[in-house]
Structures are given as C-alpha cells and as structure tokens.
Amino acid sequence: MSPPRERAAAARRRRAQGTVDTFSGARLGIARRIARLPRTELAARVGISPAAITQLERDQIRPTTALAAELTLALGVPSEFLLRSVSPHPIPASSAHFRSLRSTPAMSRDQALAFAELGLEVLTAVEDFVDLPRVALPVLDVSRRDTPEGLAQAARQARDALGVADGPVPHVVRLLETHGVFVVTLPDELTDRRVDAFSTAAARRPVVLLSPLKDDKARSRFDSAHELGHLLLHYDAEPGSKVIENQAHTFAAAFLTPADEVADDLPRRLDWPAFHHAKRRWGVSLKALVYRAHSLKLLNESAYRRANVRLAEWGNPEPGPLGPPESPSLLGTAIAMLGEIGVTIHDVAEHASLPVESVQDIVDAATDRRPHIDLA
Amino acid sequence: MLGDQPWLVVENLWWHGVDGMPGARSEYDVLASDTFSDREAPSPLVSLKARPRTAEQ
C-alpha cells in the first residue's frame, strides 16, 4: 500500500475506536517541543500528516484513543500528560529574549520555551494552594536606554525600586523571585550549549530561564541581571538585535556594579589581586570587572588588552571561583510548605492534571540543587 | 611562582597579613569586609492560602 493509502486505512481503524475528548493540544505541543521533534518527524512516527499534528496542537481535531496512545509512545511521556491541560500558558517565541538568538537553533529555543510553559502550568497549580510574591517590577523611564548614561540611570532606578541597598547585590535570583519573577534552570539533559539564558515578560508572570552549563556564581549573577535588564527595558522591543543585547549587558554591569560605588574598588593598572578582591566583594567575574574598569576609563587601552590576553589564557572557568550558581527557591519553598500540611507533590500533580514526574522535573528546575547535609 | 595563580597572593595576604606587620591585614581587608555573600538576601514570601482553590473552582 502507498503511504497515503496506509494512512487512510490506519485512520479508519482508529476512528472505529472513538476519540479522546480530554486531549490537550497545548500539552502535545509542549511534549513535542521538549522532545525536539519537528511536526514532520512526529507525524511520520505515528503515521499521520504534519498538518494533522498542527490541527491536534490547536485543538481543532481530537485524536482517537489509538492515535493518542501512539503519540504518547512516540513522545516518551506518560499517557496523562496529553490529557486536559488545566491552564496552558503559551509563550510567544517572538517575545523571548534569547542571548544568542541567531546562533541558537529554533528547535533548542522551542524546547526551552516549552519547558518554561510547563513550569508556568505547575506554578499556576501551586498558586491555587499558596500565595506567591505578586509581580512588582518597576516601570522605568526607557527613553534614554540607547545611551550608557541612560542605562546607568535606569539601573540606579531599578536598584532603588527593588530595594537594593548601596553596595553589592546579595542574591540576584532571589531578588527576582521576591518581586514575582518565575526563575527556572533548564535541566542538564535538555540543555543545548547554545541556549544561554532567556526571559520573557509576555507570560502571566515574567519568566527567566537560566542555563545550568554556567556552573559559576559570578556568571550566573550577571546572566540574571542581564535578563532583568530585558524585563525592565525591553518589554516593548523586538528581541534578538545586538543593540538590545548590548543594552541589557550595560544595564547588568551598572546594576551589579554602580559606577560611583565600584570605582574605588577597581584598580587603575593591571592589578589582579585587586580585581580578585573586587570579584569577591561584588560577585562579578574578573572578565566583567576588567571590562567595567575599561568602560569607566579607569584602565587604559594597553592594560585592557593585556588583561584580555590573560583572561583568554585562563579561559572558563576563570580563577577564583565564587561557588555554585545562584539557584531559584520559590517553587521548592512552596512545595515544602504544602508538604507540611499534607499536600503532596502527587496532589499538586493531580490538581495540575500532570504526571508526577513532570511536576518533579519542574520543581527540581526551580529549586536550589546544591546538596544539603543534615547534621542533626 | 604565583604568576599563573595571582589570586593565591591575595589569599596569602588575606589569611596571614602583610609581611613584617604582625597582625596587620592587607589593604584589601576594607574592600572585602562587605561582600555580596555576607549580605542578607530576603527570601521570597510564600504563605498558605486561607481557602485553597479546588479543581472544581
């Protein structure tokens, strides 16, 4: 039989079995994107057309029981994953600020977005039981975001509005979470090296997704501050341009190391011990501090060049690690609190209409993953 | 000797003070007295809802 005839015969057999009325197209889309399967590939695996996959994902048609089972098998998810999404949270790809938009394959971006969408579903279910911090990000004057002075001013406004005292920012991720941002770390197994970090303000809560591959506190803090810059400066801007990325970078530097405060800690010559101490004090990498010293005209061109040669020789990770990256804690805290009153992760999973494994994946991604030693 | 590991110089200064000045600390002590990791970071506030929302709602 030719492929179209085979497909028609298979469709007739499936129709005889009835359809799955509780099927969720949104969940199918999430599972397919997390599995990094193009529609054509999934369609070929289950013997239907790519257009039918699109229709299923848009809830325009329902699958038969047999097709739903085949989709489940092809995607490697428990059968309940594809049933009844309580509250889907699609994140438009066009709203997400990916650091290396052009060099990141669309499939990897899609995978990260799908994981964030799943995270928002879990968060929504948890919010039915607990009150989480409300979204309280300041609205900044972005009219001068195209100048370093304007960005420095925006960073200062942001520090004031977010309640950051003068001096180093203690914990950037926690600062985001206390102001209602949902922060998750992409699981190792889903991480494409080219996916750096991304943020979006287009979901019901602002989302920041961090890469687990930057196993370094200084770099992760800068990433988080960079994404905060996007959330505050670029909610109206089309993601992806070098201009926008540079603005977020300049914002992050000014946010973590305000010029008038860090200047006294930065050397006027290539003094590595001084840079190292500034790193420990401000929680910012040597590389970023050298760049900062140069942009503040504290380090001359020649010293800056020599510093970069040295930094390149050291590579990543650079000397003087500050420890593991900052981790989110919001969801883990909420789940632990629910556990104390007898609401288990199984209850949350049932409430979210999700498999327990999926909820656990999200909780792990949004929780401090450092090992804890209980001395009691 | 420490050319490739300049941070060790700092660690030595930090822990042992400056040569010839017993008990003295390096000039960087002042800088390191208020590090980001020493500062308290407020945790996000999470509280139980008085009336949890059920699936039916």
CSV table of C-alpha atoms in Angstrom, one decimal:
chain,number,residue,atom,x,y,z
A,1,MET,CA,0.0,0.0,0.0
A,2,SER,CA,1.2,3.5,-0.7
A,3,PRO,CA,1.8,5.8,2.2
A,4,PRO,CA,-1.4,7.9,1.7
A,5,ARG,CA,-3.4,4.7,1.5
A,6,GLU,CA,-1.7,3.3,4.6
A,7,ARG,CA,-2.5,6.5,6.4
A,8,ALA,CA,-6.2,6.4,5.3
A,9,ALA,CA,-6.5,2.7,6.4
A,10,ALA,CA,-4.9,3.5,9.7
A,11,ALA,CA,-7.2,6.4,10.2
A,12,ARG,CA,-10.3,4.2,9.6
A,13,ARG,CA,-9.1,1.7,12.1
A,14,ARG,CA,-8.5,4.5,14.7
A,15,ARG,CA,-11.9,6.1,14.1
A,16,ALA,CA,-13.6,2.9,15.0
A,17,GLN,CA,-12.2,3.2,18.5
A,18,GLY,CA,-13.6,6.7,19.3
A,19,THR,CA,-11.8,9.9,20.2
A,20,VAL,CA,-10.1,11.3,23.3
A,21,ASP,CA,-12.2,14.3,24.2
A,22,THR,CA,-10.0,15.4,27.1
A,23,PHE,CA,-6.9,15.5,24.8
A,24,SER,CA,-4.8,18.7,25.2
A,25,GLY,CA,-3.3,20.2,22.1
A,26,ALA,CA,-1.2,22.5,24.2
A,27,ARG,CA,0.3,19.6,26.0
A,28,LEU,CA,1.0,17.8,22.8
A,29,GLY,CA,2.9,20.9,21.6
A,30,ILE,CA,4.9,21.1,24.8
A,31,ALA,CA,5.8,17.4,24.8
A,32,ARG,CA,6.8,17.5,21.1
A,33,ARG,CA,9.0,20.6,21.6
A,34,ILE,CA,10.6,19.3,24.7
A,35,ALA,CA,11.4,16.1,22.7
A,36,ARG,CA,12.9,18.3,19.9
A,37,LEU,CA,10.7,16.6,17.3
A,38,PRO,CA,9.6,18.6,14.3
A,39,ARG,CA,6.0,18.1,13.4
A,40,THR,CA,7.0,16.2,10.2
A,41,GLU,CA,9.1,13.8,12.3
A,42,LEU,CA,6.3,13.2,14.8
A,43,ALA,CA,3.8,12.8,12.0
A,44,ALA,CA,5.9,10.2,10.3
A,45,ARG,CA,6.3,8.3,13.6
A,46,VAL,CA,2.6,8.0,14.2
A,47,GLY,CA,1.5,7.7,10.6
A,48,ILE,CA,-0.5,10.9,10.1
A,49,SER,CA,0.2,14.1,8.2
A,50,PRO,CA,2.1,17.1,9.6
A,51,ALA,CA,-1.0,19.2,9.1
A,52,ALA,CA,-2.9,16.8,11.4
A,53,ILE,CA,-0.3,17.4,14.1
A,54,THR,CA,-0.8,21.1,13.7
A,55,GLN,CA,-4.6,20.7,14.0
A,56,LEU,CA,-4.2,18.5,17.1
A,57,GLU,CA,-2.0,21.1,18.7
A,58,ARG,CA,-4.5,23.8,18.0
A,59,ASP,CA,-7.3,21.6,19.4
A,60,GLN,CA,-9.1,21.7,16.0
A,61,ILE,CA,-9.4,18.0,16.0
A,62,ARG,CA,-9.3,15.2,18.6
A,63,PRO,CA,-7.2,12.1,18.3
A,64,THR,CA,-8.6,8.6,18.5
A,65,THR,CA,-7.7,6.5,21.5
A,66,ALA,CA,-5.2,4.6,19.4
A,67,LEU,CA,-3.6,7.7,18.0
A,68,ALA,CA,-3.3,9.3,21.5
A,69,ALA,CA,-1.5,6.1,22.6
A,70,GLU,CA,0.8,6.3,19.7
A,71,LEU,CA,1.6,9.9,20.3
A,72,THR,CA,2.3,9.1,23.9
A,73,LEU,CA,4.7,6.4,22.9
A,74,ALA,CA,6.4,8.5,20.3
A,75,LEU,CA,7.0,11.4,22.7
A,76,GLY,CA,8.0,9.2,25.6
A,77,VAL,CA,5.6,10.8,28.0
A,78,PRO,CA,3.0,9.2,30.4
A,79,SER,CA,-0.4,9.0,28.8
A,80,GLU,CA,-1.9,11.5,31.3
A,81,PHE,CA,0.5,14.2,30.1
A,82,LEU,CA,-1.6,14.7,26.9
A,83,LEU,CA,-4.9,14.9,28.7
A,84,ARG,CA,-6.6,18.1,29.8
A,85,SER,CA,-4.3,21.0,30.3
A,86,VAL,CA,-5.8,22.9,33.2
A,87,SER,CA,-4.2,26.2,32.4
A,88,PRO,CA,-2.0,26.4,29.3
A,89,HIS,CA,0.4,29.3,29.2
A,90,PRO,CA,1.7,29.6,25.7
A,91,ILE,CA,4.8,31.9,25.4
A,92,PRO,CA,5.1,33.5,22.0
A,93,ALA,CA,8.6,32.8,20.6
A,94,SER,CA,8.7,36.3,19.4
A,95,SER,CA,8.5,37.6,23.0
A,96,ALA,CA,11.5,35.8,24.3
A,97,HIS,CA,14.9,37.4,24.7
A,98,PHE,CA,17.4,34.7,23.9
A,99,ARG,CA,21.0,35.9,24.3
A,100,SER,CA,22.3,34.3,21.1
A,101,LEU,CA,19.1,34.4,19.1
A,102,ARG,CA,20.7,33.9,15.7
A,103,SER,CA,23.2,31.2,16.7
A,104,THR,CA,20.6,29.2,18.8
A,105,PRO,CA,18.7,26.7,16.7
A,106,ALA,CA,14.9,27.3,16.6
A,107,MET,CA,14.4,23.8,18.0
A,108,SER,CA,16.5,24.5,21.0
A,109,ARG,CA,14.7,27.8,21.6
A,110,ASP,CA,11.4,26.0,21.3
A,111,GLN,CA,12.5,23.3,23.7
A,112,ALA,CA,13.4,25.9,26.3
A,113,LEU,CA,10.2,27.8,25.8
A,114,ALA,CA,8.1,24.6,26.1
A,115,PHE,CA,9.9,23.8,29.4
A,116,ALA,CA,9.0,27.3,30.7
A,117,GLU,CA,5.4,26.9,29.6
A,118,LEU,CA,5.2,23.6,31.6
A,119,GLY,CA,6.8,25.4,34.5
A,120,LEU,CA,4.1,28.1,34.5
A,121,GLU,CA,1.4,25.4,34.5
A,122,VAL,CA,2.9,23.9,37.6
A,123,LEU,CA,3.3,27.3,39.2
A,124,THR,CA,-0.4,28.1,38.5
A,125,ALA,CA,-1.5,24.8,40.1
A,126,VAL,CA,0.7,25.6,43.2
A,127,GLU,CA,-0.7,29.1,43.4
A,128,ASP,CA,-4.1,27.6,44.0
A,129,PHE,CA,-2.8,26.5,47.4
A,130,VAL,CA,-0.3,29.2,48.3
A,131,ASP,CA,0.2,32.9,47.8
A,132,LEU,CA,3.4,33.7,46.0
A,133,PRO,CA,5.0,37.1,45.7
A,134,ARG,CA,3.0,39.4,43.4
A,135,VAL,CA,4.7,40.7,40.3
A,136,ALA,CA,6.2,44.0,41.4
A,137,LEU,CA,8.8,45.1,38.8
A,138,PRO,CA,9.3,48.8,38.4
A,139,VAL,CA,8.3,50.7,35.3
A,140,LEU,CA,11.4,52.5,34.2
A,141,ASP,CA,12.0,55.5,32.0
A,142,VAL,CA,13.4,53.8,29.0
A,143,SER,CA,13.5,56.8,26.8
A,144,ARG,CA,17.3,57.1,27.2
A,145,ARG,CA,18.1,53.4,27.0
A,146,ASP,CA,20.2,54.0,23.9
A,147,THR,CA,22.9,55.8,25.9
A,148,PRO,CA,25.3,54.4,28.6
A,149,GLU,CA,24.2,57.3,30.9
A,150,GLY,CA,20.5,56.5,30.4
A,151,LEU,CA,21.2,52.8,31.1
A,152,ALA,CA,23.1,53.7,34.3
A,153,GLN,CA,20.2,55.8,35.4
A,154,ALA,CA,17.8,53.0,34.7
A,155,ALA,CA,19.9,50.6,36.7
A,156,ARG,CA,20.0,53.0,39.6
A,157,GLN,CA,16.2,53.4,39.4
A,158,ALA,CA,15.9,49.7,39.3
A,159,ARG,CA,18.1,49.2,42.4
A,160,ASP,CA,16.1,51.8,44.3
A,161,ALA,CA,12.7,50.4,43.3
A,162,LEU,CA,13.7,46.8,44.1
A,163,GLY,CA,15.0,47.8,47.5
A,164,VAL,CA,18.7,47.1,46.8
A,165,ALA,CA,20.9,49.0,49.4
A,166,ASP,CA,24.2,50.6,48.2
A,167,GLY,CA,27.0,48.2,47.6
A,168,PRO,CA,26.9,44.6,46.2
A,169,VAL,CA,23.6,42.9,45.4
A,170,PRO,CA,23.4,39.9,47.7
A,171,HIS,CA,21.5,37.4,45.6
A,172,VAL,CA,20.1,38.3,42.1
A,173,VAL,CA,17.9,35.3,41.6
A,174,ARG,CA,16.3,35.7,45.0
A,175,LEU,CA,15.7,39.4,44.3
A,176,LEU,CA,13.9,38.5,41.1
A,177,GLU,CA,11.8,35.9,42.9
A,178,THR,CA,10.8,38.3,45.7
A,179,HIS,CA,9.5,40.6,43.0
A,180,GLY,CA,7.3,38.0,41.4
A,181,VAL,CA,9.6,36.7,38.6
A,182,PHE,CA,9.5,32.9,38.0
A,183,VAL,CA,13.0,31.7,37.7
A,184,VAL,CA,13.9,28.2,36.5
A,185,THR,CA,17.1,26.4,35.5
A,186,LEU,CA,16.9,24.3,32.4
A,187,PRO,CA,17.6,20.6,33.2
A,188,ASP,CA,21.0,19.4,32.1
A,189,GLU,CA,19.6,16.8,29.8
A,190,LEU,CA,17.5,19.4,27.9
A,191,THR,CA,20.3,22.0,27.5
A,192,ASP,CA,21.8,22.9,24.2
A,193,ARG,CA,25.1,24.7,24.9
A,194,ARG,CA,23.9,27.5,22.6
A,195,VAL,CA,20.9,28.3,24.8
A,196,ASP,CA,22.4,30.9,27.1
A,197,ALA,CA,19.5,32.2,29.2
A,198,PHE,CA,16.2,33.8,28.2
A,199,SER,CA,13.5,35.9,29.6
A,200,THR,CA,10.0,37.0,28.7
A,201,ALA,CA,7.5,39.4,30.1
A,202,ALA,CA,4.7,38.0,27.9
A,203,ALA,CA,3.6,35.3,30.3
A,204,ARG,CA,1.3,35.7,33.3
A,205,ARG,CA,4.4,36.1,35.3
A,206,PRO,CA,7.7,37.3,34.0
A,207,VAL,CA,9.9,34.3,33.4
A,208,VAL,CA,13.7,34.0,33.5
A,209,LEU,CA,15.2,30.7,32.4
A,210,LEU,CA,18.9,30.1,33.2
A,211,SER,CA,21.4,27.7,31.7
A,212,PRO,CA,22.8,25.0,34.0
A,213,LEU,CA,26.0,25.0,32.0
A,214,LYS,CA,27.4,28.1,33.5
A,215,ASP,CA,28.5,26.4,36.7
A,216,ASP,CA,29.8,29.6,38.2
A,217,LYS,CA,28.2,32.1,40.5
A,218,ALA,CA,29.7,35.2,39.0
A,219,ARG,CA,28.5,34.4,35.5
A,220,SER,CA,25.0,33.3,36.7
A,221,ARG,CA,24.6,36.5,38.6
A,222,PHE,CA,25.4,38.5,35.6
A,223,ASP,CA,23.1,36.4,33.4
A,224,SER,CA,20.2,37.1,35.9
A,225,ALA,CA,20.9,40.8,35.9
A,226,HIS,CA,21.1,40.8,32.1
A,227,GLU,CA,17.6,39.2,31.9
A,228,LEU,CA,16.3,41.6,34.5
A,229,GLY,CA,17.5,44.3,32.1
A,230,HIS,CA,15.4,42.8,29.3
A,231,LEU,CA,12.4,42.6,31.5
A,232,LEU,CA,12.6,46.2,32.6
A,233,LEU,CA,13.9,47.8,29.4
A,234,HIS,CA,12.7,45.7,26.5
A,235,TYR,CA,9.1,44.7,27.2
A,236,ASP,CA,8.2,46.6,24.0
A,237,ALA,CA,11.2,45.7,21.9
A,238,GLU,CA,11.7,43.0,19.3
A,239,PRO,CA,14.2,40.5,20.7
A,240,GLY,CA,17.4,39.5,19.1
A,241,SER,CA,19.3,42.5,18.0
A,242,LYS,CA,22.8,43.2,19.0
A,243,VAL,CA,21.8,46.7,20.2
A,244,ILE,CA,19.3,45.2,22.6
A,245,GLU,CA,21.7,42.6,23.9
A,246,ASN,CA,24.3,45.3,24.5
A,247,GLN,CA,21.8,47.4,26.4
A,248,ALA,CA,21.0,44.6,28.7
A,249,HIS,CA,24.7,43.9,29.2
A,250,THR,CA,25.4,47.5,30.1
A,251,PHE,CA,22.4,47.6,32.4
A,252,ALA,CA,23.6,44.4,34.1
A,253,ALA,CA,27.0,45.9,34.7
A,254,ALA,CA,25.6,49.1,36.1
A,255,PHE,CA,23.0,47.2,38.2
A,256,LEU,CA,25.6,44.9,39.8
A,257,THR,CA,28.5,47.5,40.0
A,258,PRO,CA,27.2,51.1,40.0
A,259,ALA,CA,30.0,53.3,38.7
A,260,ASP,CA,30.2,55.6,41.7
A,261,GLU,CA,30.3,52.7,44.1
A,262,VAL,CA,32.6,50.3,42.3
A,263,ALA,CA,35.2,52.8,41.1
A,264,ASP,CA,37.1,52.8,44.4
A,265,ASP,CA,37.4,49.0,44.2
A,266,LEU,CA,38.7,48.9,40.7
A,267,PRO,CA,42.5,49.3,40.1
A,268,ARG,CA,43.9,51.9,37.7
A,269,ARG,CA,46.5,49.4,36.5
A,270,LEU,CA,46.5,45.7,35.8
A,271,ASP,CA,46.5,44.6,39.4
A,272,TRP,CA,45.0,41.1,39.5
A,273,PRO,CA,44.8,40.8,43.3
A,274,ALA,CA,42.8,44.0,43.4
A,275,PHE,CA,40.5,42.7,40.6
A,276,HIS,CA,40.2,39.4,42.5
A,277,HIS,CA,39.1,41.2,45.7
A,278,ALA,CA,36.6,43.2,43.7
A,279,LYS,CA,35.3,40.0,42.3
A,280,ARG,CA,34.8,38.6,45.8
A,281,ARG,CA,33.1,41.8,47.0
A,282,TRP,CA,30.8,42.4,44.1
A,283,GLY,CA,30.1,38.8,43.0
A,284,VAL,CA,31.1,39.7,39.4
A,285,SER,CA,33.6,37.9,37.2
A,286,LEU,CA,37.1,39.2,36.6
A,287,LYS,CA,36.2,39.5,32.9
A,288,ALA,CA,33.2,41.7,33.6
A,289,LEU,CA,35.2,43.8,36.1
A,290,VAL,CA,38.1,44.3,33.6
A,291,TYR,CA,35.5,45.4,31.0
A,292,ARG,CA,33.9,47.6,33.6
A,293,ALA,CA,37.2,49.2,34.6
A,294,HIS,CA,37.9,49.9,30.9
A,295,SER,CA,34.5,51.3,30.2
A,296,LEU,CA,34.7,53.6,33.2
A,297,LYS,CA,38.1,54.8,31.8
A,298,LEU,CA,40.0,53.5,34.8
A,299,LEU,CA,42.0,51.0,32.8
A,300,ASN,CA,43.9,52.3,29.8
A,301,GLU,CA,43.8,50.6,26.4
A,302,SER,CA,47.1,48.8,26.8
A,303,ALA,CA,46.3,47.4,30.2
A,304,TYR,CA,42.9,46.3,29.0
A,305,ARG,CA,44.4,44.5,26.0
A,306,ARG,CA,46.9,42.7,28.3
A,307,ALA,CA,44.1,41.8,30.7
A,308,ASN,CA,42.1,40.2,27.9
A,309,VAL,CA,45.0,38.2,26.7
A,310,ARG,CA,45.5,36.9,30.2
A,311,LEU,CA,41.8,36.2,30.6
A,312,ALA,CA,41.7,34.3,27.3
A,313,GLU,CA,44.7,32.2,28.5
A,314,TRP,CA,42.8,31.3,31.7
A,315,GLY,CA,39.5,30.6,29.8
A,316,ASN,CA,36.4,29.4,31.6
A,317,PRO,CA,36.1,28.8,34.5
A,318,GLU,CA,38.3,31.8,35.4
A,319,PRO,CA,40.4,31.8,38.5
A,320,GLY,CA,38.9,32.4,41.9
A,321,PRO,CA,35.5,30.6,41.7
A,322,LEU,CA,32.8,32.0,43.9
A,323,GLY,CA,30.9,28.8,44.2
A,324,PRO,CA,27.9,27.2,42.5
A,325,PRO,CA,25.5,29.4,40.6
A,326,GLU,CA,22.6,31.1,42.4
A,327,SER,CA,19.6,28.9,42.4
A,328,PRO,CA,15.9,29.7,42.4
A,329,SER,CA,13.9,28.7,45.6
A,330,LEU,CA,10.4,29.9,45.2
A,331,LEU,CA,8.7,26.7,44.0
A,332,GLY,CA,10.7,24.4,46.2
A,333,THR,CA,9.7,26.5,49.2
A,334,ALA,CA,6.0,26.4,48.2
A,335,ILE,CA,6.1,22.6,47.7
A,336,ALA,CA,7.9,22.1,51.1
A,337,MET,CA,5.2,24.3,52.8
A,338,LEU,CA,2.4,22.3,51.2
A,339,GLY,CA,4.1,19.1,52.4
A,340,GLU,CA,3.9,20.3,56.0
A,341,ILE,CA,0.1,20.4,55.8
A,342,GLY,CA,-0.1,17.1,54.0
A,343,VAL,CA,-0.5,18.3,50.4
A,344,THR,CA,2.0,16.1,48.5
A,345,ILE,CA,3.5,16.5,45.1
A,346,HIS,CA,1.1,13.9,43.9
A,347,ASP,CA,-1.8,16.1,44.9
A,348,VAL,CA,-0.3,19.0,43.1
A,349,ALA,CA,0.3,16.8,40.0
A,350,GLU,CA,-3.4,15.7,40.1
A,351,HIS,CA,-4.5,19.3,40.5
A,352,ALA,CA,-2.4,20.4,37.6
A,353,SER,CA,-3.5,17.3,35.6
A,354,LEU,CA,0.1,16.4,35.1
A,355,PRO,CA,2.2,13.3,35.7
A,356,VAL,CA,4.1,13.4,39.0
A,357,GLU,CA,7.4,13.1,37.1
A,358,SER,CA,6.7,16.2,35.1
A,359,VAL,CA,5.9,18.2,38.2
A,360,GLN,CA,9.0,16.9,39.9
A,361,ASP,CA,11.1,18.0,36.9
A,362,ILE,CA,9.8,21.5,37.2
A,363,VAL,CA,10.2,21.6,41.0
A,364,ASP,CA,13.8,20.4,40.6
A,365,ALA,CA,14.5,23.1,38.0
A,366,ALA,CA,13.1,25.8,40.2
A,367,THR,CA,14.8,24.7,43.4
A,368,ASP,CA,18.2,25.0,45.0
A,369,ARG,CA,20.0,22.0,43.6
A,370,ARG,CA,23.0,22.1,45.9
A,371,PRO,CA,23.4,19.0,48.1
A,372,HIS,CA,22.3,19.6,51.6
A,373,ILE,CA,24.0,18.0,54.6
A,374,ASP,CA,21.8,17.5,57.6
A,375,LEU,CA,24.0,17.3,60.7
A,376,ALA,CA,21.1,16.8,63.1
B,1,MET,CA,55.9,31.3,41.2
B,2,LEU,CA,52.4,32.5,41.6
B,3,GLY,CA,52.3,34.1,38.1
B,4,ASP,CA,49.5,31.9,36.9
B,5,GLN,CA,47.6,32.0,40.1
B,6,PRO,CA,47.6,35.6,41.3
B,7,TRP,CA,44.6,35.0,43.5
B,8,LEU,CA,46.9,32.9,45.8
B,9,VAL,CA,48.8,36.1,46.6
B,10,VAL,CA,45.5,37.6,47.7
B,11,GLU,CA,44.6,34.5,49.8
B,12,ASN,CA,48.0,34.7,51.5
B,13,LEU,CA,47.6,38.4,52.3
B,14,TRP,CA,44.1,37.7,53.4
B,15,TRP,CA,44.9,34.9,55.9
B,16,HIS,CA,48.4,35.9,57.0
B,17,GLY,CA,48.5,39.7,56.9
B,18,VAL,CA,51.3,41.7,55.3
B,19,ASP,CA,54.9,40.6,55.8
B,20,GLY,CA,56.7,42.4,58.7
B,21,MET,CA,53.5,43.6,60.2
B,22,PRO,CA,52.2,41.0,62.7
B,23,GLY,CA,48.5,41.0,62.9
B,24,ALA,CA,48.1,43.5,60.1
B,25,ARG,CA,45.8,42.8,57.3
B,26,SER,CA,46.1,43.7,53.7
B,27,GLU,CA,44.8,46.8,52.1
B,28,TYR,CA,42.1,44.7,50.7
B,29,ASP,CA,40.5,43.9,54.0
B,30,VAL,CA,38.4,47.0,53.8
B,31,LEU,CA,37.2,46.0,50.4
B,32,ALA,CA,36.3,42.5,51.4
B,33,SER,CA,34.5,43.5,54.6
B,34,ASP,CA,31.2,43.9,52.8
B,35,THR,CA,31.0,41.2,50.2
B,36,PHE,CA,27.8,40.2,48.3
B,37,SER,CA,27.8,36.8,50.0
B,38,ASP,CA,27.9,38.4,53.5
B,39,ARG,CA,24.8,40.3,52.9
B,40,GLU,CA,21.4,39.1,53.8
B,41,ALA,CA,19.2,38.2,50.9
B,42,PRO,CA,15.5,38.3,51.7
B,43,SER,CA,13.7,35.1,50.6
B,44,PRO,CA,10.5,35.3,48.5
B,45,LEU,CA,7.5,35.3,50.7
B,46,VAL,CA,5.3,32.2,50.4
B,47,SER,CA,2.2,31.7,52.5
B,48,LEU,CA,-0.6,29.2,52.6
B,49,LYS,CA,-3.9,30.4,51.1
B,50,ALA,CA,-6.7,30.6,53.7
B,51,ARG,CA,-9.0,28.9,51.2
B,52,PRO,CA,-7.2,26.8,48.6
B,53,ARG,CA,-8.8,26.8,45.2
B,54,THR,CA,-10.1,23.4,44.2
B,55,ALA,CA,-10.2,21.8,40.7
B,56,GLU,CA,-13.9,22.4,40.6
B,57,GLN,CA,-13.4,26.2,41.1
